[in-house]
Amino acid sequence: MKYVFDVAFLPSEKLKEHEVRIVVDLLRASTQITTFFDCGGSVLLPVKELKEAADLRDKLSGDWKVMGERGGVKPEDFDFGNSPVELMQSGAPDNAIITTSNGTNAILSAVSGCERVVVGCARNAESVCWDAICSGKNIGIICAGQNGEFSLEDSVCAGMMIEKLLALAPSNGADEMELTDGGMSALALWHSMGPCISEVCSQSAHGKTLSELGFDNDIFFCGEIDESSTVPLLTEKYGMYAIIGR
Ligand code: MLT
């Protein structure tokens, strides 16, 4: 059985065909989403715009919180920001709507032409890779990037996931594995810059911005590897896209 592992460094690339996509926005949306479920959250609705989030909160019945960031900070009137460390401290709401500058857009665009989209970060890397291996043979890791530009931390994390996919696939019957150019490039980046993801985050442009904003704890937290077994899965609920934890 043959597996193909691919990495797209930006969601705006012409994406190859994949049976499964793992969306990575290490700093911090995919870590925040994973942490939401680790803290007991039930449903997250990802949306693109701030206004869309607030309107949806008003429209939905029940207790929905709004969560996310612009420029790294909590928007006015939002209930939660995008800091996984703060979320760990406050506890997660049961249901929330989330919008972030890059991560939620990447998740929503990854769904086009792909049956299964999951959200991955360093903390749930092994779990999300195993889930992907069990769900399809043609697996793409989609890096969210930063405002349309290459993101070092997403790409290094994608390389680490490629290494995990290569290690795990034989346990599910792989006797042949192929890396695309994107897959090989990410793996080379991981080999040259890993294994300390927090250190990579500290050196990256977005990591420096988060540090200036006082989020050094998030950088350390987002860099921790295999601390979570949660696999956030994109599905449909209430006639829209929703993320649930598995
Ligand atoms: C994003 O979606 O761009 C990020 O998650 C921003 C952040 O660090 O909060």
mmCIF file with all atom_site columns, N, CA, C and O in Angstrom, residues 105-153:
data_model
loop_
_atom_site.group_PDB
_atom_site.id
_atom_site.type_symbol
_atom_site.label_atom_id
_atom_site.label_alt_id
_atom_site.label_comp_id
_atom_site.label_asym_id
_atom_site.label_entity_id
_atom_site.label_seq_id
_atom_site.pdbx_PDB_ins_code
_atom_site.Cartn_x
_atom_site.Cartn_y
_atom_site.Cartn_z
_atom_site.occupancy
_atom_site.B_iso_or_equiv
_atom_site.pdbx_formal_charge
_atom_site.auth_seq_id
_atom_site.auth_comp_id
_atom_site.auth_asym_id
_atom_site.auth_atom_id
_atom_site.pdbx_PDB_model_num
ATOM 1   N N  . ASN A 1 105 ? -9.210  30.972 8.644  1.00 0.00 ? 105 ASN A N  1
ATOM 2   C CA . ASN A 1 105 ? -9.342  31.045 7.180  1.00 0.00 ? 105 ASN A CA 1
ATOM 3   C C  . ASN A 1 105 ? -8.703  29.828 6.520  1.00 0.00 ? 105 ASN A C  1
ATOM 4   O O  . ASN A 1 105 ? -9.241  29.281 5.547  1.00 0.00 ? 105 ASN A O  1
ATOM 5   N N  . ALA A 1 106 ? -7.541  29.426 7.042  1.00 0.00 ? 106 ALA A N  1
ATOM 6   C CA . ALA A 1 106 ? -6.851  28.265 6.466  1.00 0.00 ? 106 ALA A CA 1
ATOM 7   C C  . ALA A 1 106 ? -7.706  27.006 6.616  1.00 0.00 ? 106 ALA A C  1
ATOM 8   O O  . ALA A 1 106 ? -7.812  26.201 5.686  1.00 0.00 ? 106 ALA A O  1
ATOM 9   N N  . ILE A 1 107 ? -8.338  26.859 7.764  1.00 0.00 ? 107 ILE A N  1
ATOM 10  C CA . ILE A 1 107 ? -9.185  25.674 7.996  1.00 0.00 ? 107 ILE A CA 1
ATOM 11  C C  . ILE A 1 107 ? -10.356 25.676 7.015  1.00 0.00 ? 107 ILE A C  1
ATOM 12  O O  . ILE A 1 107 ? -10.663 24.668 6.383  1.00 0.00 ? 107 ILE A O  1
ATOM 13  N N  . LEU A 1 108 ? -10.977 26.848 6.877  1.00 0.00 ? 108 LEU A N  1
ATOM 14  C CA . LEU A 1 108 ? -12.155 26.923 6.013  1.00 0.00 ? 108 LEU A CA 1
ATOM 15  C C  . LEU A 1 108 ? -11.786 26.759 4.544  1.00 0.00 ? 108 LEU A C  1
ATOM 16  O O  . LEU A 1 108 ? -12.566 26.231 3.762  1.00 0.00 ? 108 LEU A O  1
ATOM 17  N N  . SER A 1 109 ? -10.573 27.180 4.155  1.00 0.00 ? 109 SER A N  1
ATOM 18  C CA . SER A 1 109 ? -10.232 26.990 2.738  1.00 0.00 ? 109 SER A CA 1
ATOM 19  C C  . SER A 1 109 ? -9.733  25.571 2.464  1.00 0.00 ? 109 SER A C  1
ATOM 20  O O  . SER A 1 109 ? -9.843  25.084 1.340  1.00 0.00 ? 109 SER A O  1
ATOM 21  N N  . ALA A 1 110 ? -9.237  24.876 3.495  1.00 0.00 ? 110 ALA A N  1
ATOM 22  C CA . ALA A 1 110 ? -8.732  23.508 3.290  1.00 0.00 ? 110 ALA A CA 1
ATOM 23  C C  . ALA A 1 110 ? -9.846  22.525 2.951  1.00 0.00 ? 110 ALA A C  1
ATOM 24  O O  . ALA A 1 110 ? -9.602  21.455 2.402  1.00 0.00 ? 110 ALA A O  1
ATOM 25  N N  . VAL A 1 111 ? -11.076 22.893 3.271  1.00 0.00 ? 111 VAL A N  1
ATOM 26  C CA . VAL A 1 111 ? -12.185 21.965 3.090  1.00 0.00 ? 111 VAL A CA 1
ATOM 27  C C  . VAL A 1 111 ? -12.525 21.783 1.600  1.00 0.00 ? 111 VAL A C  1
ATOM 28  O O  . VAL A 1 111 ? -13.100 20.766 1.204  1.00 0.00 ? 111 VAL A O  1
ATOM 29  N N  . SER A 1 112 ? -12.099 22.742 0.797  1.00 0.00 ? 112 SER A N  1
ATOM 30  C CA . SER A 1 112 ? -12.456 22.678 -0.621 1.00 0.00 ? 112 SER A CA 1
ATOM 31  C C  . SER A 1 112 ? -11.751 21.493 -1.300 1.00 0.00 ? 112 SER A C  1
ATOM 32  O O  . SER A 1 112 ? -10.523 21.446 -1.366 1.00 0.00 ? 112 SER A O  1
ATOM 33  N N  . GLY A 1 113 ? -12.542 20.544 -1.769 1.00 0.00 ? 113 GLY A N  1
ATOM 34  C CA . GLY A 1 113 ? -11.999 19.380 -2.474 1.00 0.00 ? 113 GLY A CA 1
ATOM 35  C C  . GLY A 1 113 ? -11.375 18.337 -1.562 1.00 0.00 ? 113 GLY A C  1
ATOM 36  O O  . GLY A 1 113 ? -10.629 17.479 -2.043 1.00 0.00 ? 113 GLY A O  1
ATOM 37  N N  . CYS A 1 114 ? -11.649 18.388 -0.270 1.00 0.00 ? 114 CYS A N  1
ATOM 38  C CA . CYS A 1 114 ? -11.061 17.375 0.623  1.00 0.00 ? 114 CYS A CA 1
ATOM 39  C C  . CYS A 1 114 ? -12.119 16.883 1.606  1.00 0.00 ? 114 CYS A C  1
ATOM 40  O O  . CYS A 1 114 ? -12.805 17.685 2.240  1.00 0.00 ? 114 CYS A O  1
ATOM 41  N N  . GLU A 1 115 ? -12.234 15.586 1.704  1.00 0.00 ? 115 GLU A N  1
ATOM 42  C CA . GLU A 1 115 ? -13.271 14.950 2.538  1.00 0.00 ? 115 GLU A CA 1
ATOM 43  C C  . GLU A 1 115 ? -13.043 15.147 4.034  1.00 0.00 ? 115 GLU A C  1
ATOM 44  O O  . GLU A 1 115 ? -13.976 15.286 4.796  1.00 0.00 ? 115 GLU A O  1
ATOM 45  N N  . ARG A 1 116 ? -11.758 15.122 4.435  1.00 0.00 ? 116 ARG A N  1
ATOM 46  C CA . ARG A 1 116 ? -11.491 15.126 5.877  1.00 0.00 ? 116 ARG A CA 1
ATOM 47  C C  . ARG A 1 116 ? -10.432 16.167 6.219  1.00 0.00 ? 116 ARG A C  1
ATOM 48  O O  . ARG A 1 116 ? -9.296  16.109 5.713  1.00 0.00 ? 116 ARG A O  1
ATOM 49  N N  . VAL A 1 117 ? -10.810 17.120 7.066  1.00 0.00 ? 117 VAL A N  1
ATOM 50  C CA . VAL A 1 117 ? -9.879  18.169 7.500  1.00 0.00 ? 117 VAL A CA 1
ATOM 51  C C  . VAL A 1 117 ? -9.754  18.093 9.014  1.00 0.00 ? 117 VAL A C  1
ATOM 52  O O  . VAL A 1 117 ? -10.760 18.117 9.739  1.00 0.00 ? 117 VAL A O  1
ATOM 53  N N  . VAL A 1 118 ? -8.522  17.991 9.485  1.00 0.00 ? 118 VAL A N  1
ATOM 54  C CA . VAL A 1 118 ? -8.273  17.994 10.929 1.00 0.00 ? 118 VAL A CA 1
ATOM 55  C C  . VAL A 1 118 ? -7.291  19.119 11.244 1.00 0.00 ? 118 VAL A C  1
ATOM 56  O O  . VAL A 1 118 ? -6.618  19.646 10.355 1.00 0.00 ? 118 VAL A O  1
ATOM 57  N N  . VAL A 1 119 ? -7.259  19.486 12.515 1.00 0.00 ? 119 VAL A N  1
ATOM 58  C CA . VAL A 1 119 ? -6.430  20.618 12.940 1.00 0.00 ? 119 VAL A CA 1
ATOM 59  C C  . VAL A 1 119 ? -5.265  20.077 13.757 1.00 0.00 ? 119 VAL A C  1
ATOM 60  O O  . VAL A 1 119 ? -5.464  19.330 14.726 1.00 0.00 ? 119 VAL A O  1
ATOM 61  N N  . GLY A 1 120 ? -4.045  20.457 13.347 1.00 0.00 ? 120 GLY A N  1
ATOM 62  C CA . GLY A 1 120 ? -2.869  19.899 14.012 1.00 0.00 ? 120 GLY A CA 1
ATOM 63  C C  . GLY A 1 120 ? -1.920  20.968 14.514 1.00 0.00 ? 120 GLY A C  1
ATOM 64  O O  . GLY A 1 120 ? -1.840  22.072 13.970 1.00 0.00 ? 120 GLY A O  1
ATOM 65  N N  . CYS A 1 121 ? -1.209  20.624 15.567 1.00 0.00 ? 121 CYS A N  1
ATOM 66  C CA . CYS A 1 121 ? -0.185  21.510 16.121 1.00 0.00 ? 121 CYS A CA 1
ATOM 67  C C  . CYS A 1 121 ? 0.890   20.611 16.729 1.00 0.00 ? 121 CYS A C  1
ATOM 68  O O  . CYS A 1 121 ? 0.823   19.386 16.608 1.00 0.00 ? 121 CYS A O  1
ATOM 69  N N  . ALA A 1 122 ? 1.866   21.186 17.379 1.00 0.00 ? 122 ALA A N  1
ATOM 70  C CA . ALA A 1 122 ? 2.905   20.342 17.980 1.00 0.00 ? 122 ALA A CA 1
ATOM 71  C C  . ALA A 1 122 ? 2.312   19.479 19.097 1.00 0.00 ? 122 ALA A C  1
ATOM 72  O O  . ALA A 1 122 ? 2.656   18.311 19.243 1.00 0.00 ? 122 ALA A O  1
ATOM 73  N N  . ARG A 1 123 ? 1.399   20.057 19.866 1.00 0.00 ? 123 ARG A N  1
ATOM 74  C CA . ARG A 1 123 ? 0.880   19.364 21.053 1.00 0.00 ? 123 ARG A CA 1
ATOM 75  C C  . ARG A 1 123 ? 0.115   18.085 20.710 1.00 0.00 ? 123 ARG A C  1
ATOM 76  O O  . ARG A 1 123 ? 0.074   17.161 21.510 1.00 0.00 ? 123 ARG A O  1
ATOM 77  N N  . ASN A 1 124 ? -0.541  18.059 19.543 1.00 0.00 ? 124 ASN A N  1
ATOM 78  C CA . ASN A 1 124 ? -1.307  16.842 19.197 1.00 0.00 ? 124 ASN A CA 1
ATOM 79  C C  . ASN A 1 124 ? -0.729  16.162 17.952 1.00 0.00 ? 124 ASN A C  1
ATOM 80  O O  . ASN A 1 124 ? -1.436  15.406 17.275 1.00 0.00 ? 124 ASN A O  1
ATOM 81  N N  . ALA A 1 125 ? 0.553   16.430 17.657 1.00 0.00 ? 125 ALA A N  1
ATOM 82  C CA . ALA A 1 125 ? 1.128   15.994 16.380 1.00 0.00 ? 125 ALA A CA 1
ATOM 83  C C  . ALA A 1 125 ? 0.989   14.483 16.146 1.00 0.00 ? 125 ALA A C  1
ATOM 84  O O  . ALA A 1 125 ? 0.513   14.050 15.090 1.00 0.00 ? 125 ALA A O  1
ATOM 85  N N  . GLU A 1 126 ? 1.382   13.699 17.112 1.00 0.00 ? 126 GLU A N  1
ATOM 86  C CA . GLU A 1 126 ? 1.358   12.244 16.903 1.00 0.00 ? 126 GLU A CA 1
ATOM 87  C C  . GLU A 1 126 ? -0.085  11.746 16.698 1.00 0.00 ? 126 GLU A C  1
ATOM 88  O O  . GLU A 1 126 ? -0.354  10.946 15.803 1.00 0.00 ? 126 GLU A O  1
ATOM 89  N N  . SER A 1 127 ? -1.011  12.268 17.501 1.00 0.00 ? 127 SER A N  1
ATOM 90  C CA . SER A 1 127 ? -2.409  11.814 17.410 1.00 0.00 ? 127 SER A CA 1
ATOM 91  C C  . SER A 1 127 ? -3.026  12.183 16.075 1.00 0.00 ? 127 SER A C  1
ATOM 92  O O  . SER A 1 127 ? -3.734  11.395 15.449 1.00 0.00 ? 127 SER A O  1
ATOM 93  N N  . VAL A 1 128 ? -2.754  13.416 15.642 1.00 0.00 ? 128 VAL A N  1
ATOM 94  C CA . VAL A 1 128 ? -3.356  13.878 14.398 1.00 0.00 ? 128 VAL A CA 1
ATOM 95  C C  . VAL A 1 128 ? -2.732  13.124 13.204 1.00 0.00 ? 128 VAL A C  1
ATOM 96  O O  . VAL A 1 128 ? -3.416  12.813 12.217 1.00 0.00 ? 128 VAL A O  1
ATOM 97  N N  . CYS A 1 129 ? -1.459  12.792 13.304 1.00 0.00 ? 129 CYS A N  1
ATOM 98  C CA . CYS A 1 129 ? -0.803  12.052 12.219 1.00 0.00 ? 129 CYS A CA 1
ATOM 99  C C  . CYS A 1 129 ? -1.347  10.625 12.143 1.00 0.00 ? 129 CYS A C  1
ATOM 100 O O  . CYS A 1 129 ? -1.603  10.106 11.059 1.00 0.00 ? 129 CYS A O  1
ATOM 101 N N  . TRP A 1 130 ? -1.549  10.016 13.297 1.00 0.00 ? 130 TRP A N  1
ATOM 102 C CA . TRP A 1 130 ? -2.088  8.647  13.288 1.00 0.00 ? 130 TRP A CA 1
ATOM 103 C C  . TRP A 1 130 ? -3.520  8.645  12.749 1.00 0.00 ? 130 TRP A C  1
ATOM 104 O O  . TRP A 1 130 ? -3.910  7.785  11.950 1.00 0.00 ? 130 TRP A O  1
ATOM 105 N N  . ASP A 1 131 ? -4.298  9.645  13.151 1.00 0.00 ? 131 ASP A N  1
ATOM 106 C CA . ASP A 1 131 ? -5.671  9.764  12.637 1.00 0.00 ? 131 ASP A CA 1
ATOM 107 C C  . ASP A 1 131 ? -5.649  9.892  11.109 1.00 0.00 ? 131 ASP A C  1
ATOM 108 O O  . ASP A 1 131 ? -6.441  9.258  10.406 1.00 0.00 ? 131 ASP A O  1
ATOM 109 N N  . ALA A 1 132 ? -4.723  10.687 10.602 1.00 0.00 ? 132 ALA A N  1
ATOM 110 C CA . ALA A 1 132 ? -4.629  10.885 9.142  1.00 0.00 ? 132 ALA A CA 1
ATOM 111 C C  . ALA A 1 132 ? -4.237  9.582  8.452  1.00 0.00 ? 132 ALA A C  1
ATOM 112 O O  . ALA A 1 132 ? -4.839  9.198  7.434  1.00 0.00 ? 132 ALA A O  1
ATOM 113 N N  . ILE A 1 133 ? -3.257  8.894  9.011  1.00 0.00 ? 133 ILE A N  1
ATOM 114 C CA . ILE A 1 133 ? -2.794  7.622  8.435  1.00 0.00 ? 133 ILE A CA 1
ATOM 115 C C  . ILE A 1 133 ? -3.952  6.622  8.340  1.00 0.00 ? 133 ILE A C  1
ATOM 116 O O  . ILE A 1 133 ? -4.067  5.868  7.374  1.00 0.00 ? 133 ILE A O  1
ATOM 117 N N  . CYS A 1 134 ? -4.821  6.650  9.345  1.00 0.00 ? 134 CYS A N  1
ATOM 118 C CA . CYS A 1 134 ? -5.943  5.694  9.367  1.00 0.00 ? 134 CYS A CA 1
ATOM 119 C C  . CYS A 1 134 ? -7.101  6.149  8.487  1.00 0.00 ? 134 CYS A C  1
ATOM 120 O O  . CYS A 1 134 ? -8.056  5.395  8.272  1.00 0.00 ? 134 CYS A O  1
ATOM 121 N N  . SER A 1 135 ? -7.038  7.387  7.983  1.00 0.00 ? 135 SER A N  1
ATOM 122 C CA . SER A 1 135 ? -8.187  7.939  7.256  1.00 0.00 ? 135 SER A CA 1
ATOM 123 C C  . SER A 1 135 ? -7.957  8.074  5.754  1.00 0.00 ? 135 SER A C  1
ATOM 124 O O  . SER A 1 135 ? -8.908  8.308  5.003  1.00 0.00 ? 135 SER A O  1
ATOM 125 N N  . GLY A 1 136 ? -6.717  7.991  5.301  1.00 0.00 ? 136 GLY A N  1
ATOM 126 C CA . GLY A 1 136 ? -6.468  8.138  3.859  1.00 0.00 ? 136 GLY A CA 1
ATOM 127 C C  . GLY A 1 136 ? -5.008  7.922  3.548  1.00 0.00 ? 136 GLY A C  1
ATOM 128 O O  . GLY A 1 136 ? -4.159  7.952  4.444  1.00 0.00 ? 136 GLY A O  1
ATOM 129 N N  . LYS A 1 137 ? -4.741  7.741  2.244  1.00 0.00 ? 137 LYS A N  1
ATOM 130 C CA . LYS A 1 137 ? -3.345  7.459  1.856  1.00 0.00 ? 137 LYS A CA 1
ATOM 131 C C  . LYS A 1 137 ? -2.658  8.655  1.232  1.00 0.00 ? 137 LYS A C  1
ATOM 132 O O  . LYS A 1 137 ? -1.446  8.659  1.027  1.00 0.00 ? 137 LYS A O  1
ATOM 133 N N  . ASN A 1 138 ? -3.445  9.644  0.927  1.00 0.00 ? 138 ASN A N  1
ATOM 134 C CA . ASN A 1 138 ? -2.897  10.835 0.283  1.00 0.00 ? 138 ASN A CA 1
ATOM 135 C C  . ASN A 1 138 ? -3.102  12.012 1.232  1.00 0.00 ? 138 ASN A C  1
ATOM 136 O O  . ASN A 1 138 ? -4.193  12.568 1.326  1.00 0.00 ? 138 ASN A O  1
ATOM 137 N N  . ILE A 1 139 ? -2.066  12.353 1.981  1.00 0.00 ? 139 ILE A N  1
ATOM 138 C CA . ILE A 1 139 ? -2.226  13.268 3.125  1.00 0.00 ? 139 ILE A CA 1
ATOM 139 C C  . ILE A 1 139 ? -1.492  14.576 2.875  1.00 0.00 ? 139 ILE A C  1
ATOM 140 O O  . ILE A 1 139 ? -0.306  14.579 2.515  1.00 0.00 ? 139 ILE A O  1
ATOM 141 N N  . GLY A 1 140 ? -2.197  15.678 3.053  1.00 0.00 ? 140 GLY A N  1
ATOM 142 C CA . GLY A 1 140 ? -1.591  17.005 2.867  1.00 0.00 ? 140 GLY A CA 1
ATOM 143 C C  . GLY A 1 140 ? -1.571  17.769 4.176  1.00 0.00 ? 140 GLY A C  1
ATOM 144 O O  . GLY A 1 140 ? -2.560  17.764 4.922  1.00 0.00 ? 140 GLY A O  1
ATOM 145 N N  . ILE A 1 141 ? -0.444  18.400 4.467  1.00 0.00 ? 141 ILE A N  1
ATOM 146 C CA . ILE A 1 141 ? -0.369  19.296 5.631  1.00 0.00 ? 141 ILE A CA 1
ATOM 147 C C  . ILE A 1 141 ? -0.411  20.711 5.063  1.00 0.00 ? 141 ILE A C  1
ATOM 148 O O  . ILE A 1 141 ? 0.399   21.066 4.193  1.00 0.00 ? 141 ILE A O  1
ATOM 149 N N  . ILE A 1 142 ? -1.382  21.492 5.536  1.00 0.00 ? 142 ILE A N  1
ATOM 150 C CA . ILE A 1 142 ? -1.566  22.837 5.002  1.00 0.00 ? 142 ILE A CA 1
ATOM 151 C C  . ILE A 1 142 ? -1.132  23.842 6.072  1.00 0.00 ? 142 ILE A C  1
ATOM 152 O O  . ILE A 1 142 ? -1.762  23.939 7.135  1.00 0.00 ? 142 ILE A O  1
ATOM 153 N N  . CYS A 1 143 ? -0.073  24.579 5.796  1.00 0.00 ? 143 CYS A N  1
ATOM 154 C CA . CYS A 1 143 ? 0.395   25.598 6.743  1.00 0.00 ? 143 CYS A CA 1
ATOM 155 C C  . CYS A 1 143 ? -0.446  26.859 6.555  1.00 0.00 ? 143 CYS A C  1
ATOM 156 O O  . CYS A 1 143 ? -0.700  27.285 5.418  1.00 0.00 ? 143 CYS A O  1
ATOM 157 N N  . ALA A 1 144 ? -0.842  27.458 7.679  1.00 0.00 ? 144 ALA A N  1
ATOM 158 C CA . ALA A 1 144 ? -1.700  28.659 7.583  1.00 0.00 ? 144 ALA A CA 1
ATOM 159 C C  . ALA A 1 144 ? -0.915  29.865 7.088  1.00 0.00 ? 144 ALA A C  1
ATOM 160 O O  . ALA A 1 144 ? -1.474  30.762 6.460  1.00 0.00 ? 144 ALA A O  1
ATOM 161 N N  . GLY A 1 145 ? 0.404   29.912 7.397  1.00 0.00 ? 145 GLY A N  1
ATOM 162 C CA . GLY A 1 145 ? 1.181   31.090 7.001  1.00 0.00 ? 145 GLY A CA 1
ATOM 163 C C  . GLY A 1 145 ? 0.783   32.309 7.816  1.00 0.00 ? 145 GLY A C  1
ATOM 164 O O  . GLY A 1 145 ? -0.038  32.234 8.751  1.00 0.00 ? 145 GLY A O  1
ATOM 165 N N  . GLN A 1 146 ? 1.375   33.428 7.459  1.00 0.00 ? 146 GLN A N  1
ATOM 166 C CA . GLN A 1 146 ? 1.137   34.654 8.224  1.00 0.00 ? 146 GLN A CA 1
ATOM 167 C C  . GLN A 1 146 ? 0.794   35.786 7.266  1.00 0.00 ? 146 GLN A C  1
ATOM 168 O O  . GLN A 1 146 ? 1.655   36.268 6.557  1.00 0.00 ? 146 GLN A O  1
ATOM 169 N N  . ASN A 1 147 ? -0.461  36.132 7.220  1.00 0.00 ? 147 ASN A N  1
ATOM 170 C CA . ASN A 1 147 ? -0.924  37.201 6.329  1.00 0.00 ? 147 ASN A CA 1
ATOM 171 C C  . ASN A 1 147 ? -0.433  36.995 4.894  1.00 0.00 ? 147 ASN A C  1
ATOM 172 O O  . ASN A 1 147 ? 0.093   37.902 4.266  1.00 0.00 ? 147 ASN A O  1
ATOM 173 N N  . GLY A 1 148 ? -0.581  35.769 4.408  1.00 0.00 ? 148 GLY A N  1
ATOM 174 C CA . GLY A 1 148 ? -0.221  35.451 3.024  1.00 0.00 ? 148 GLY A CA 1
ATOM 175 C C  . GLY A 1 148 ? 1.252   35.155 2.824  1.00 0.00 ? 148 GLY A C  1
ATOM 176 O O  . GLY A 1 148 ? 1.685   34.879 1.704  1.00 0.00 ? 148 GLY A O  1
ATOM 177 N N  . GLU A 1 149 ? 2.033   35.185 3.900  1.00 0.00 ? 149 GLU A N  1
ATOM 178 C CA . GLU A 1 149 ? 3.467   34.929 3.759  1.00 0.00 ? 149 GLU A CA 1
ATOM 179 C C  . GLU A 1 149 ? 3.850   33.623 4.467  1.00 0.00 ? 149 GLU A C  1
ATOM 180 O O  . GLU A 1 149 ? 3.173   33.179 5.391  1.00 0.00 ? 149 GLU A O  1
ATOM 181 N N  . PHE A 1 150 ? 4.976   33.076 4.021  1.00 0.00 ? 150 PHE A N  1
ATOM 182 C CA . PHE A 1 150 ? 5.548   31.853 4.604  1.00 0.00 ? 150 PHE A CA 1
ATOM 183 C C  . PHE A 1 150 ? 5.718   32.015 6.118  1.00 0.00 ? 150 PHE A C  1
ATOM 184 O O  . PHE A 1 150 ? 6.144   33.069 6.588  1.00 0.00 ? 150 PHE A O  1
ATOM 185 N N  . SER A 1 151 ? 5.402   30.958 6.848  1.00 0.00 ? 151 SER A N  1
ATOM 186 C CA . SER A 1 151 ? 5.585   31.007 8.299  1.00 0.00 ? 151 SER A CA 1
ATOM 187 C C  . SER A 1 151 ? 6.566   29.907 8.720  1.00 0.00 ? 151 SER A C  1
ATOM 188 O O  . SER A 1 151 ? 6.331   28.713 8.471  1.00 0.00 ? 151 SER A O  1
ATOM 189 N N  . LEU A 1 152 ? 7.647   30.315 9.344  1.00 0.00 ? 152 LEU A N  1
ATOM 190 C CA . LEU A 1 152 ? 8.701   29.365 9.744  1.00 0.00 ? 152 LEU A CA 1
ATOM 191 C C  . LEU A 1 152 ? 8.165   28.299 10.694 1.00 0.00 ? 152 LEU A C  1
ATOM 192 O O  . LEU A 1 152 ? 8.397   27.095 10.497 1.00 0.00 ? 152 LEU A O  1
ATOM 193 N N  . GLU A 1 153 ? 7.423   28.734 11.724 1.00 0.00 ? 153 GLU A N  1
ATOM 194 C CA . GLU A 1 153 ? 7.021   27.760 12.757 1.00 0.00 ? 153 GLU A CA 1
ATOM 195 C C  . GLU A 1 153 ? 6.016   26.739 12.212 1.00 0.00 ? 153 GLU A C  1
ATOM 196 O O  . GLU A 1 153 ? 6.074   25.559 12.562 1.00 0.00 ? 153 GLU A O  1
#
